[in-house]
XYZ file of C-alpha atoms in Angstrom:
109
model
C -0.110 -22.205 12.623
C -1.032 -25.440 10.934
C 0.384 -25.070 7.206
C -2.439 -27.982 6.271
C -5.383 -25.674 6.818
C -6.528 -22.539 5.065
C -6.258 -19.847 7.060
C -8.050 -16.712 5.867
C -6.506 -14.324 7.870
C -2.605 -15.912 7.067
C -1.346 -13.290 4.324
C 2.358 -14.675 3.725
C 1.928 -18.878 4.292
C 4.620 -20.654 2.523
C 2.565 -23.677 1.229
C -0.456 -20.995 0.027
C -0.413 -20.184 -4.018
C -1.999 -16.906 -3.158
C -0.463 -15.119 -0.693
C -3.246 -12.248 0.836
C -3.140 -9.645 3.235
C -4.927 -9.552 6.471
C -5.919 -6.083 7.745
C -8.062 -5.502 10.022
C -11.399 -3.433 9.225
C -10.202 -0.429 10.484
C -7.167 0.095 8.520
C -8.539 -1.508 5.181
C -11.377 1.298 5.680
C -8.524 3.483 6.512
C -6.998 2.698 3.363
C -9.583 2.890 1.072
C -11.308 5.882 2.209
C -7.752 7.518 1.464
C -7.306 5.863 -1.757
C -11.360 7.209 -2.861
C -9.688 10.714 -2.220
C -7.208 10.322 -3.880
C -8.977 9.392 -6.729
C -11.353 12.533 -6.758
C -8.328 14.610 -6.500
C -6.797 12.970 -9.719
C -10.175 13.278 -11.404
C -10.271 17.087 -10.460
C -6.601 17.327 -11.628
C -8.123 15.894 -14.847
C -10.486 18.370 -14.889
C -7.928 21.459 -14.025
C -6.467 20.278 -17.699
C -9.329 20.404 -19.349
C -9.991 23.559 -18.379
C -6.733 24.779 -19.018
C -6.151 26.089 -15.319
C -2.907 27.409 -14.448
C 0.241 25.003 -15.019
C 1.709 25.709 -11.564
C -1.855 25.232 -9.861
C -1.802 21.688 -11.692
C 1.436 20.930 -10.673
C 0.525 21.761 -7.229
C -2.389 19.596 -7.485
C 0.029 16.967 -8.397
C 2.206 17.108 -5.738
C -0.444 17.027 -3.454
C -1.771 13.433 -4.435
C 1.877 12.445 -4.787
C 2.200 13.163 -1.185
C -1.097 11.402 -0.580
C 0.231 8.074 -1.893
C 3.174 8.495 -0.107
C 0.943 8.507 2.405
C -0.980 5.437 1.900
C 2.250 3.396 0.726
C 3.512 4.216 4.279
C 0.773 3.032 5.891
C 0.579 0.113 3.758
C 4.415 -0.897 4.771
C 4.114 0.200 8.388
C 1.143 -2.897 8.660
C 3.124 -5.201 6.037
C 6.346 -5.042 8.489
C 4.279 -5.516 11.275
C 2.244 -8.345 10.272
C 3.534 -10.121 7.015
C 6.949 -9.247 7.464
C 7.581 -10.594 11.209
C 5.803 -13.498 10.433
C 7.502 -15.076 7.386
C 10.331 -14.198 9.387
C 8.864 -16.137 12.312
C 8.336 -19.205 10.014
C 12.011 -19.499 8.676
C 11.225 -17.120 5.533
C 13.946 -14.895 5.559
C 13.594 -14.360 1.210
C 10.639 -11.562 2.812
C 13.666 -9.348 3.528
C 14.617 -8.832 0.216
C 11.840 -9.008 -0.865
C 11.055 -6.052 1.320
C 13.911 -4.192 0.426
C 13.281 -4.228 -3.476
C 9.698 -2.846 -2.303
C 11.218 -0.317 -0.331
C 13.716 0.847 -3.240
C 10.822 1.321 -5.582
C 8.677 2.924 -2.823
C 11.577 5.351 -2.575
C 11.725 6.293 -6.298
C-alpha cells in the first residue's frame, strides 16, 4: 500500500491521524443489527424496573444482554485480528500487539 494516498478502506495506516475500520457490509450490518437488539433489550430491562418486575427476572434480563455483547465484542475482535491486526503487523507495527492485549484484558473483565 502506498502510505502517500488515502485509502478508505486502510483501518490501521501508520501515517493516517484517524485510524478507521474497514468491514465489509455484511458484518457491519451484522454488527449493528445485533447492537439495535441489544438496545431494545436494555430498553425493556428499563422498563422491567419501572414496573417493578421480579429482581431475579431483571437480573436474568441482564445477563442475557451481557452475553449479547460478549457476543458482538467477539465478533468485533475475531475481524480486528484478522484484518487490522495482521496488517500493522505486516507493515512493521508490532505496538498493535499490545495494544491488542490491553483490549483483550478489558474485554475479559
Amino acid at each position: 500500500m502506498d502510505p502517500t494516498t488515502s485509502d478508505e478502506s486502510s483501518c490501521c495506516s501508520p501515517g493516517e491521524t484517524e485510524r478507521k475500520s474497514h468491514h465489509s457490509d455484511k458484518v457491519k450490518n451484522s454488527l449493528i443489527s445485533r447492537l439495535n437488539r441489544i438496545e431494545g433489550q436494555v430498553r425493556g430491562i428499563k422498563g422491567m424496573i419501572e414496573k417493578d418486575v421480579y429482581c431475579d427476572d431483571v437480573l436474568n434480563q441482564i445477563a442475557s444482554v451481557q452475553s449479547a455483547l460478549n457476543g458482538v465484542g467477539k465478533l468485533l475482535l475475531e475481524h480486528h485480528m484478522r484484518s487490522c491486526v495482521i496488517e500493522r503487523i505486516q507493515e512493521g507495527d508490532t505496538d498493535v500487539l499490545n495494544e491488542l492485549l490491553t483490549t483483550m484484558n478489558k474485554l475479559m473483565k
